[in-house]
Amino acid sequence: MNPLIRKLVLDPASKLFAPVYSGMGTIIYLDQIIPESRMSKIASNRSIEITPDFFEDILQFFIRRNYQAISLDELHAALNGDLKLDRKFVCYTFDDGYLSNYTTARQIFAKYEIPFAVNVCTSFIDGTGLLWWYCLEDLLFNCKSVRFQMDGTERELSCADTSSRERAFDTLTDIIRGLGMDRRDKFIRDLCDAHGIDPEERARRECLRWEHVREMANDPLITIGAHTVNHHNFTCLSDEEILREAAESKRIITEKTNQPVEHFAYPFGNRNAVGTREGAAAAKAGFKTMTTTRKANIFPGHRKHLEALPRIMLSGNYATLSRLERYRTGAIPAKTYGFRRTVTYE
Ligand SMILES: [Zn+2]
């Protein structure tokens, strides 16, 4: 094969994907925007953090490509055919409800007059939630080893150096994500208590307060969405528990902001955390759109799958514009999802 043609065909960044896999546009999913000096020391936690400079690079990346920035309401209207878009769209969403959405992201979006959504987990905003991925980081840097009971056996994980801390973090994450409602909370609280960590301190320090959420809800550029009460892995919950988590967060945010809450983001929206059962249970709470963390673009076929809209997330560990371009064109999603275009729960 001619080397040039070969490069064009094989290069995953190839624009050849764009006509077929870039779709109507892209929903971007972000969490924390924080300076490099404050980024986490654990790789998994860095994956939800990007710097303000890179965040602004993302906004300019889509502006240069003539994408129209739209809100979740406009996305819903565009998919339903009630809003005609004459170019591709980008829709920005943030999950959990971090304070940096208020202190940093809001100013940058305001500068460009770009709308965005913040999907808040209500117990984090109350300051009582377990922001356990950051608690674990504090715990692992506070001790030489972590001891805990699991199914009647005593376990001990070393956290004396960087690689053992990363391993311990992954082991504890797997355990926590596999526990149902009460067991999860008891496990995290016991672990924190035993190692001198306040399990709620990180939520109080890192997350928005209700006065911030109310102020943002009144900003015409900002949509406040729901992200459950306690941020559980839905696969560990019953249908009733899932519905309660979704419906309660919607009710609480509506009451606190005095505004309708019509959009929802699944806590842990990947293949291991939400599928058809979990989606159907949460959908009963009644939302216009529900977003996952499957990484793919939006197509007209999503009109029939408003409860499973994929989003592109850029990890702080691999934050480059060339990677973003491979998502935007659909090159990475095409390969990840077997060259399907309308990605839902697969
Ligand atoms: Zn989340």
Short mmCIF file of N, CA and C in Angstrom, two decimals, residues 234 239 242-243 246-247 264 266 277-287 290:
data_model
loop_
_atom_site.label_atom_id
_atom_site.label_comp_id
_atom_site.label_asym_id
_atom_site.label_seq_id
_atom_site.Cartn_x
_atom_site.Cartn_y
_atom_site.Cartn_z
N PHE A 234 -24.62 1.90 40.73
CA PHE A 234 -26.00 1.42 40.57
C PHE A 234 -26.10 -0.10 40.45
N ASP A 239 -33.60 -2.04 42.19
CA ASP A 239 -34.33 -1.07 41.36
C ASP A 239 -34.92 0.04 42.22
N ILE A 242 -32.20 2.44 43.36
CA ILE A 242 -31.75 3.30 42.25
C ILE A 242 -32.74 4.44 42.05
N LEU A 243 -34.03 4.07 42.00
CA LEU A 243 -35.06 5.10 41.78
C LEU A 243 -35.04 6.13 42.91
N ALA A 246 -32.12 8.54 42.48
CA ALA A 246 -32.33 9.50 41.37
C ALA A 246 -33.43 10.49 41.72
N ALA A 247 -34.57 9.97 42.19
CA ALA A 247 -35.73 10.83 42.45
C ALA A 247 -35.49 11.77 43.63
N PHE A 264 -29.86 14.42 34.21
CA PHE A 264 -29.28 13.51 35.19
C PHE A 264 -28.00 12.91 34.62
N TYR A 266 -25.40 9.65 35.50
CA TYR A 266 -25.21 8.46 36.35
C TYR A 266 -23.92 8.59 37.16
N ARG A 277 -30.90 -2.41 33.00
CA ARG A 277 -31.71 -2.47 34.23
C ARG A 277 -31.58 -1.18 35.04
N GLU A 278 -30.34 -0.76 35.24
CA GLU A 278 -30.09 0.42 36.07
C GLU A 278 -30.69 1.67 35.41
N GLY A 279 -30.52 1.76 34.08
CA GLY A 279 -31.06 2.92 33.34
C GLY A 279 -32.57 2.99 33.44
N ALA A 280 -33.22 1.83 33.27
CA ALA A 280 -34.70 1.80 33.31
C ALA A 280 -35.20 2.20 34.69
N ALA A 281 -34.49 1.75 35.74
CA ALA A 281 -34.92 2.08 37.11
C ALA A 281 -34.78 3.57 37.38
N ALA A 282 -33.65 4.15 36.96
CA ALA A 282 -33.42 5.58 37.22
C ALA A 282 -34.34 6.46 36.37
N ALA A 283 -34.64 6.00 35.15
CA ALA A 283 -35.46 6.80 34.22
C ALA A 283 -36.84 7.07 34.77
N LYS A 284 -37.30 6.22 35.71
CA LYS A 284 -38.63 6.43 36.29
C LYS A 284 -38.71 7.75 37.07
N ALA A 285 -37.55 8.31 37.44
CA ALA A 285 -37.55 9.59 38.16
C ALA A 285 -37.95 10.74 37.22
N GLY A 286 -37.89 10.51 35.89
CA GLY A 286 -38.39 11.50 34.93
C GLY A 286 -37.41 12.61 34.62
N PHE A 287 -36.50 12.35 33.68
CA PHE A 287 -35.55 13.38 33.24
C PHE A 287 -35.64 13.52 31.72
N MET A 290 -30.28 11.77 30.23
CA MET A 290 -29.48 11.05 31.23
C MET A 290 -28.17 10.68 30.56
#
